[in-house]
Short mmCIF file of C-alpha atoms in Angstrom, two decimals:
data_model
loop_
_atom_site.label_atom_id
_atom_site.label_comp_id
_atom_site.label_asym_id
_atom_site.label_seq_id
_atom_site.Cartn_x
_atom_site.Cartn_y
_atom_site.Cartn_z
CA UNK C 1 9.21 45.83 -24.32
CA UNK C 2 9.25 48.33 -21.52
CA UNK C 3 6.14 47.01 -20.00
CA UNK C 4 7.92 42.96 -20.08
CA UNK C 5 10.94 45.08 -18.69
CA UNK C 6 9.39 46.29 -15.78
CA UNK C 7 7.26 42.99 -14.90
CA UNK C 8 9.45 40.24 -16.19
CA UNK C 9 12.93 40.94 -16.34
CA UNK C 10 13.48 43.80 -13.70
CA UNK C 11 12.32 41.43 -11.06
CA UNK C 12 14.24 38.68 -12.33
CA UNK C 13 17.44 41.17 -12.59
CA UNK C 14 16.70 42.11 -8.76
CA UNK C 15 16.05 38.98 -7.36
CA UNK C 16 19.78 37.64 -9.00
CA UNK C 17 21.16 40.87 -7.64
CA UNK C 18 19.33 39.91 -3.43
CA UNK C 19 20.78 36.38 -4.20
CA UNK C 20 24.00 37.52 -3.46
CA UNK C 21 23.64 39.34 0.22
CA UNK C 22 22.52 37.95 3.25
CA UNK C 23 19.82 40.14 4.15
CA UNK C 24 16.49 39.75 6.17
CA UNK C 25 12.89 42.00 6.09
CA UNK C 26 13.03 42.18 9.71
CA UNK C 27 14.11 46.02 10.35
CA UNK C 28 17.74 46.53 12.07
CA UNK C 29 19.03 43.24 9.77
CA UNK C 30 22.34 44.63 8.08
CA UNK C 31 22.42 43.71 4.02
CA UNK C 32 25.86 42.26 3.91
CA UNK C 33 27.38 41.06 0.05
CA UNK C 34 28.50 37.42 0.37
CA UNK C 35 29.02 36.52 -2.85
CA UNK C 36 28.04 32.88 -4.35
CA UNK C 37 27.73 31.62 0.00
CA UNK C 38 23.88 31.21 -0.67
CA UNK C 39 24.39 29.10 -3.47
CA UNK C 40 27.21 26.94 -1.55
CA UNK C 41 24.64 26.23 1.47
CA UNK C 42 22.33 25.69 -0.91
CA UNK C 43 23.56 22.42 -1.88
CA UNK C 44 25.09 21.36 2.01
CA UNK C 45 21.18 22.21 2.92
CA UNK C 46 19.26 18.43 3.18
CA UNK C 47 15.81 19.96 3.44
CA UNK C 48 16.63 21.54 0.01
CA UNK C 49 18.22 19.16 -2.32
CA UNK C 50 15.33 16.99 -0.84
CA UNK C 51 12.83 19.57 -2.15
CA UNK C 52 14.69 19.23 -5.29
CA UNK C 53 14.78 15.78 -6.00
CA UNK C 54 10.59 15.76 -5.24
CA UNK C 55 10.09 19.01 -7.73
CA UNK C 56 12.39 16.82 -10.11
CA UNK C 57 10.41 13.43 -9.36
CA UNK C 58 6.90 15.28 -9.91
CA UNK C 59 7.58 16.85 -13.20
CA UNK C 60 9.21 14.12 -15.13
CA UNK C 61 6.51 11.85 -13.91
CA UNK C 62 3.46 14.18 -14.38
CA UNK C 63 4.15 15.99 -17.26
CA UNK C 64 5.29 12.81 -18.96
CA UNK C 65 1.86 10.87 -18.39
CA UNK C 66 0.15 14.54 -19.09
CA UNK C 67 1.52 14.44 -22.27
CA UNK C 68 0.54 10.56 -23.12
CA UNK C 69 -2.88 11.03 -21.83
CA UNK C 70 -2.96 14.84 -23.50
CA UNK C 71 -2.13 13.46 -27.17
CA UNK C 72 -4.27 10.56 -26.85
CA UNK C 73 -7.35 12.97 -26.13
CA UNK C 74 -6.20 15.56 -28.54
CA UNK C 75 -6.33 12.72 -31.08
CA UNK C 76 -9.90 11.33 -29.94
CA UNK C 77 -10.92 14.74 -30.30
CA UNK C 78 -9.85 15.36 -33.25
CA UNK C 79 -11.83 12.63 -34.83
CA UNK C 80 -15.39 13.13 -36.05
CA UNK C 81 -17.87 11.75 -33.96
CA UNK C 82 -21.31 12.54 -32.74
CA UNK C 83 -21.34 15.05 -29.73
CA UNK C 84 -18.21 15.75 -30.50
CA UNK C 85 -18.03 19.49 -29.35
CA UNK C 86 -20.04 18.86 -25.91
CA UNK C 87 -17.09 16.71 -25.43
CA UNK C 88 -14.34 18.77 -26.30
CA UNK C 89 -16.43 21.32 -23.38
CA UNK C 90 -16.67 18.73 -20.71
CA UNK C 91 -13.11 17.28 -20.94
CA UNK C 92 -12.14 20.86 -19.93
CA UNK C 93 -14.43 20.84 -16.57
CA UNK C 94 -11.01 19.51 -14.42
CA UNK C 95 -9.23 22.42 -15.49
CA UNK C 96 -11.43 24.85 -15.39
CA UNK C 97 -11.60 24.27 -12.04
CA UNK C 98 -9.92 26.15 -9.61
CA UNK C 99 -6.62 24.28 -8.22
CA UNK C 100 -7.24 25.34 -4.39
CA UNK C 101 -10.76 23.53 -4.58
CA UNK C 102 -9.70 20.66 -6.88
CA UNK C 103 -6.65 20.28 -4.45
CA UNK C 104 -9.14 20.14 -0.93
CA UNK C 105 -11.67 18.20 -3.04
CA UNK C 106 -9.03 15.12 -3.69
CA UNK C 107 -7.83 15.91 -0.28
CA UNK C 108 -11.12 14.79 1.24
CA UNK C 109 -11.70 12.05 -1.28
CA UNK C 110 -8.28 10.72 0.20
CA UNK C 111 -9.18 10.57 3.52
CA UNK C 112 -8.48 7.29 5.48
CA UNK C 113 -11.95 7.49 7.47
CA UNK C 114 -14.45 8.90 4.58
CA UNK C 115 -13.08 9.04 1.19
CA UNK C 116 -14.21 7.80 -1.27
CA UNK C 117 -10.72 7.39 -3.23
CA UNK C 118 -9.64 5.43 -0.15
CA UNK C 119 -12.32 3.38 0.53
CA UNK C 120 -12.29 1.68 -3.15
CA UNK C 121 -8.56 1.24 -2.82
CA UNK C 122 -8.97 -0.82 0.45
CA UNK C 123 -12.09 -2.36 -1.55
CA UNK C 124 -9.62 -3.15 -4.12
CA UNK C 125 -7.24 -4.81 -1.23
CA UNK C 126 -4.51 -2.56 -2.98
CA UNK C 127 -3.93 -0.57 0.07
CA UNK C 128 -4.26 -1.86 4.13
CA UNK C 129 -7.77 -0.34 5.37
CA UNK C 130 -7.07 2.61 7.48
CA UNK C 131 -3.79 3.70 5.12
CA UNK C 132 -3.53 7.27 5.84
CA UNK C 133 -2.86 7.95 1.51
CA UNK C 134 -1.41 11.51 2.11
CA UNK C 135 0.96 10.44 5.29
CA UNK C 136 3.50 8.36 3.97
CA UNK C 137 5.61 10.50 1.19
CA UNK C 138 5.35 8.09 -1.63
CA UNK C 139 1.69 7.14 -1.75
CA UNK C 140 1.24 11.20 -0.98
CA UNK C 141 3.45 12.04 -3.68
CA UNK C 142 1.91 9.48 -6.46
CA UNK C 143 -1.92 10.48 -5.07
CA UNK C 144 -0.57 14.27 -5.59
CA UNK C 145 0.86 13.72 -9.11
CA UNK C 146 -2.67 11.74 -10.00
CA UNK C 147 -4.68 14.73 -8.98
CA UNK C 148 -2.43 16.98 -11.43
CA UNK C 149 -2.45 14.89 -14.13
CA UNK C 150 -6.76 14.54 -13.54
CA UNK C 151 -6.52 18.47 -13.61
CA UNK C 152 -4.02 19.69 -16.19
CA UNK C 153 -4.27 16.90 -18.57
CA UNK C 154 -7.03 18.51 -20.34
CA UNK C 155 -4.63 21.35 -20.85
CA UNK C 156 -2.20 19.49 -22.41
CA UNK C 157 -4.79 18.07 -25.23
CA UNK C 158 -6.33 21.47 -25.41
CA UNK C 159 -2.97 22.54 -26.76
CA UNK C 160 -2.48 19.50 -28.57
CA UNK C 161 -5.47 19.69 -30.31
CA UNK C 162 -5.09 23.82 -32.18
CA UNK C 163 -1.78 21.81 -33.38
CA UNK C 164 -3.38 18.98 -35.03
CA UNK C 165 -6.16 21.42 -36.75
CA UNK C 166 -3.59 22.92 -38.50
CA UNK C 167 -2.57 20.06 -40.12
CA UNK C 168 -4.04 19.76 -43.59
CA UNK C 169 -6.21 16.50 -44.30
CA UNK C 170 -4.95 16.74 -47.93
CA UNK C 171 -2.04 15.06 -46.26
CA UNK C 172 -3.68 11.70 -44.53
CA UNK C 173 -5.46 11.86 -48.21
CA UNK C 174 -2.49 11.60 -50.40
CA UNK C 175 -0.72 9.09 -47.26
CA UNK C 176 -3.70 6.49 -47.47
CA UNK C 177 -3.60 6.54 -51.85
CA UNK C 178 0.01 5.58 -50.93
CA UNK C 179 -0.49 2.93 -48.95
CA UNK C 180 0.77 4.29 -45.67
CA UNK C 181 -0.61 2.77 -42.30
CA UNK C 182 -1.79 4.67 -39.77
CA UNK C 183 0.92 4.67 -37.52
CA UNK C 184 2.97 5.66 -40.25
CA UNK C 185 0.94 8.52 -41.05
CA UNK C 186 0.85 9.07 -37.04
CA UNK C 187 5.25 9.19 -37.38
CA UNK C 188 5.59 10.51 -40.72
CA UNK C 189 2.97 13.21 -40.83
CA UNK C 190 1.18 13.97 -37.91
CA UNK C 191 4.15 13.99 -35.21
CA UNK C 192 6.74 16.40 -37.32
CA UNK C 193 4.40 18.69 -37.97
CA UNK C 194 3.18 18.91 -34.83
CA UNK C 195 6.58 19.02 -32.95
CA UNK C 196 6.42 23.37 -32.47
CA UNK C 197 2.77 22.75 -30.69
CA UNK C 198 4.34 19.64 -28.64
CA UNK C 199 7.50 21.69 -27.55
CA UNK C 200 5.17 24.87 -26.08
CA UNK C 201 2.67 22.42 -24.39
CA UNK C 202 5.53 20.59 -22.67
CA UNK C 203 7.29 24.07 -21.97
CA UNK C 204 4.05 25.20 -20.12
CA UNK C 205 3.71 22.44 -18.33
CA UNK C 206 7.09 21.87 -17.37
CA UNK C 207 7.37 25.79 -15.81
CA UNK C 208 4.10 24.84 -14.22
CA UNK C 209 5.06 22.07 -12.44
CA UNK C 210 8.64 22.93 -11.39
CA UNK C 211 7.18 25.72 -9.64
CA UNK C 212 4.20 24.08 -8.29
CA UNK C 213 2.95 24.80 -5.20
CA UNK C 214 -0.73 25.13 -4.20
CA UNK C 215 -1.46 21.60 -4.91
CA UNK C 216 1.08 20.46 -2.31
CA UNK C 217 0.45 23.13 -0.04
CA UNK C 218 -2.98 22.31 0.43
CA UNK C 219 -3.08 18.19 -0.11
CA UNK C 220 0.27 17.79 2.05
CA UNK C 221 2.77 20.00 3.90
CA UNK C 222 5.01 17.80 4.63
CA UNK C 223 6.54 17.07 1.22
CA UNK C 224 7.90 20.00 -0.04
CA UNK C 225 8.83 20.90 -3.73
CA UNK C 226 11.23 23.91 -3.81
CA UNK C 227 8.24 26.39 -3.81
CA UNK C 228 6.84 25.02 -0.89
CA UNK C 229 9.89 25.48 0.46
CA UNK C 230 10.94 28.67 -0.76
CA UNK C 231 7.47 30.01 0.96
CA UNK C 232 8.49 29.00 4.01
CA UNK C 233 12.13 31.12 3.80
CA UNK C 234 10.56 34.01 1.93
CA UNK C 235 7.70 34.08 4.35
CA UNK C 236 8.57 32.91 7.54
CA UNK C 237 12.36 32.90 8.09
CA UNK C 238 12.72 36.04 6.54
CA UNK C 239 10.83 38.64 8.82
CA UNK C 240 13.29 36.71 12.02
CA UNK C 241 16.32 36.59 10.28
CA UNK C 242 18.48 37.28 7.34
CA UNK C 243 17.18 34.69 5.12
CA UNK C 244 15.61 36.80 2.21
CA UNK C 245 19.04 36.53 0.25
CA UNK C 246 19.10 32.82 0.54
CA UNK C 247 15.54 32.63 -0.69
CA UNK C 248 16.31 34.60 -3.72
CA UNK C 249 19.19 32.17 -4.29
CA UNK C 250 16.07 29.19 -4.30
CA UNK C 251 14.62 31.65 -6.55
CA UNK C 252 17.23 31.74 -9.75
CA UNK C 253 18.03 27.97 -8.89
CA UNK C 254 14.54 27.73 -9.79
CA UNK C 255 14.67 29.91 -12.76
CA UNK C 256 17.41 28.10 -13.96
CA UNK C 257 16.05 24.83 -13.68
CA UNK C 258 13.32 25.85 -15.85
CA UNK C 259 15.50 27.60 -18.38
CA UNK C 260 17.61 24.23 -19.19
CA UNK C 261 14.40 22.38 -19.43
CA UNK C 262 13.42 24.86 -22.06
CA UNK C 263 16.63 24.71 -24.05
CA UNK C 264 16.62 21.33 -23.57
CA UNK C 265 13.02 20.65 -25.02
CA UNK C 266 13.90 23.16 -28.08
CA UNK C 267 17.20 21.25 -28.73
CA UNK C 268 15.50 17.86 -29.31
CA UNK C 269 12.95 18.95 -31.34
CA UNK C 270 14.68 20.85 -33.84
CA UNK C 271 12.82 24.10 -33.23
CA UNK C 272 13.70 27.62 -34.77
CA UNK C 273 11.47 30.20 -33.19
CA UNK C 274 11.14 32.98 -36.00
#
């Protein structure tokens, strides 16, 4: 407990506490107390509730078709088959991979002149030839939610599938002597039980991708979630002026974001952590 004290919560405590001053890390930059005034600009600041609607757009959209495209592997998986555990190793090549190489990987692959991506999409005569893919901010933020579903995906039926191994087969037995379908043994069996599993894969995911950054950091700058965009106060306003405090307040908006997603998640599916 002392040890989550010191790297969990003590940060979180002081980073609350910073939200409240204005305050800089520029030397000769007076920490004044403001009260809630970083969390009233917040919301009068475009360039943030913009970042906020795109960190809001790329998890309900990505973690959604993670999940889909998670249980439906999970389920493959879980199957007997021939080669069935060289499969279950290579499905987990995308996310073993690093996200700073997958991310500059698809980044080239999306290039208008030489990738590959691009040139079977103007094949396909879906896209204009010569469509720069990571310019315009919807085609950037679709290609950028593809490349994190490609990657994390994996993760998702990883998760998915410990759940559905704990699931006695005794179960499906006594379901298919009873007459029940599959998709009724799908609702009825396999979906209540697995609900706990289901709930901590979407919690991961969901803390991952509200505070995602790297991916859109590398791929494209110029759409910002409200990491990206936090970086740039934390980093870069910061040491000229006394922005620290107002990137803290980012910081628990963040947290707190997270936090109702949580509860949220918890609350629908019935779940008693004991």
């Amino acid at each position: 407990m002392l040890a989550i004290f010191i790297t969990a919560f003590f940060p979180l405590l002081k980073t609350f506490w910073d939200s409240f001053f204005s305050f800089g890390l520029r030397p000769g930059i007076l920490k004044r107390f403001i009260g809630f005034d970083n969390y009233v600009r917040l919301f009068h600041d475009a360039r943030f509730m913009t970042s906020l609607w795109n960190t809001l757009i790329f998890t309900l959209i990505s973690v959604t078709l993670e999940f889909i495209l998670g249980l439906a592997t999970a389920l493959i998986l879980n199957a007997k088959f021939a080669l069935r555990g060289l499969v279950r190793a290579a499905i987990l090549i995308p996310w073993a991979v690093p996200t700073s190489v997958s991310s500059q990987m698809w980044k080239w692959m999306y290039n208008d002149q030489y990738g590959i991506v691009a040139q079977i999409l103007y094949k396909l005569g879906w896209l204009a030839p010569g469509t720069p893919i990571l310019s315009e901010k919807w085609s950037s933020m679709m290609a950028i939610i593809a490349v994190d579903v490609w990657k994390t995906a994996p993760f998702m039926a990883l998760l998915l599938l410990a759940g559905l191994q704990t699931i006695p087969s005794e179960l499906y037995e006594a379901a298919r002597i009873d007459g029940a379908s599959g998709w009724k043994q799908f609702t009825k069996i396999t979906l209540p039980i697995l609900s706990p599993t289901i709930a901590v894969a979407l919690i991961f995911r969901t803390l991952d991708a509200l505070r995602v950054f790297d991916i859109f950091y590398i791929m494209n700058k110029s759409v910002e979630t409200l990491a990206v965009y936090n970086r740039h106060i934390l980093m870069d306003r910061a040491f000229t002026g006394a922005w620290f405090g107002y990137g803290s307040a980012i910081s628990v908006v963040i947290f707190l974001i997270i936090s109702i997603f949580a509860i949220i998640y918890m609350r629908s599916l019935n779940l008693k952590f004991e």
